[in-house]
C-alpha positions in Angstrom: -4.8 12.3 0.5 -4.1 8.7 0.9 -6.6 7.7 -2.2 -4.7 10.4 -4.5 -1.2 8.8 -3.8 -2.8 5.3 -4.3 -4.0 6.1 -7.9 -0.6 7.2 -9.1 1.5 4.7 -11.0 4.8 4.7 -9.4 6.8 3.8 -6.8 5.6 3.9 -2.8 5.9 3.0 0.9 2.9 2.3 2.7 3.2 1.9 6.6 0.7 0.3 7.9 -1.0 -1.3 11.1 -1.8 -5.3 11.1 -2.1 -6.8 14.3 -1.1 -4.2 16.5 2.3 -3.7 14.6 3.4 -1.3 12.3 4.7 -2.9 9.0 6.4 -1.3 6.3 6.3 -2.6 2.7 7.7 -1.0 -1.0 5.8 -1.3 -4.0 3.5 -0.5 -6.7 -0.2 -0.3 -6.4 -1.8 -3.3 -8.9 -5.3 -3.0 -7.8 -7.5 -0.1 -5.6 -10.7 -1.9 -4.5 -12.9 0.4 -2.8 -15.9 -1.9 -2.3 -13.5 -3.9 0.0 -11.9 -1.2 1.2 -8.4 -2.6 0.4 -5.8 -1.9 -2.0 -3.3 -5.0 -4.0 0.1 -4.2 -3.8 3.2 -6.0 -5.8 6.6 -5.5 -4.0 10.0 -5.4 -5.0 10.6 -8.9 -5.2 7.0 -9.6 -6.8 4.5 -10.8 -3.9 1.5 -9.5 -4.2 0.1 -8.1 -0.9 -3.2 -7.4 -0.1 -3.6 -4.4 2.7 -7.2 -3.4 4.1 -7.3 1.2 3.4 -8.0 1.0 7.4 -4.8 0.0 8.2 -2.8 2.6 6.3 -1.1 5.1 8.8 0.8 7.1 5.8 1.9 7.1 2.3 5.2 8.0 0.5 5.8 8.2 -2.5 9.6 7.1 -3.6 11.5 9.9 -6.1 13.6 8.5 -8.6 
């Protein structure tokens, strides 16, 4: 369920675990690595973050 939502192009919040604290962060997916296991993501005020799959609790995707 998580991969499905990863592979669209739009809009989503991924809440995620990184050193013992949950984090939230807005954005669109750039990249989906599965060989590392990690996705590339570019937030609303263009940082590119890069979050291990492992770490994702839950996906949402944002409606227009």
């Amino acid at each position: 369920m998580i991969l499905k939502e990863l592979g669209r192009n739009r809009m989503i919040i991924i809440n995620y675990y990184k050193n013992g604290f949950l984090q939230t962060c807005k954005g669109y997916v750039q990249k989906l690595n599965l060989n590392d296991q990690s996705i590339d993501l570019k937030d609303e005020r263009q940082n590119l973050l890069n979050i291990r799959i492992s770490w994702i609790h839950d996906v949402t995707a944002v409606s227009k």
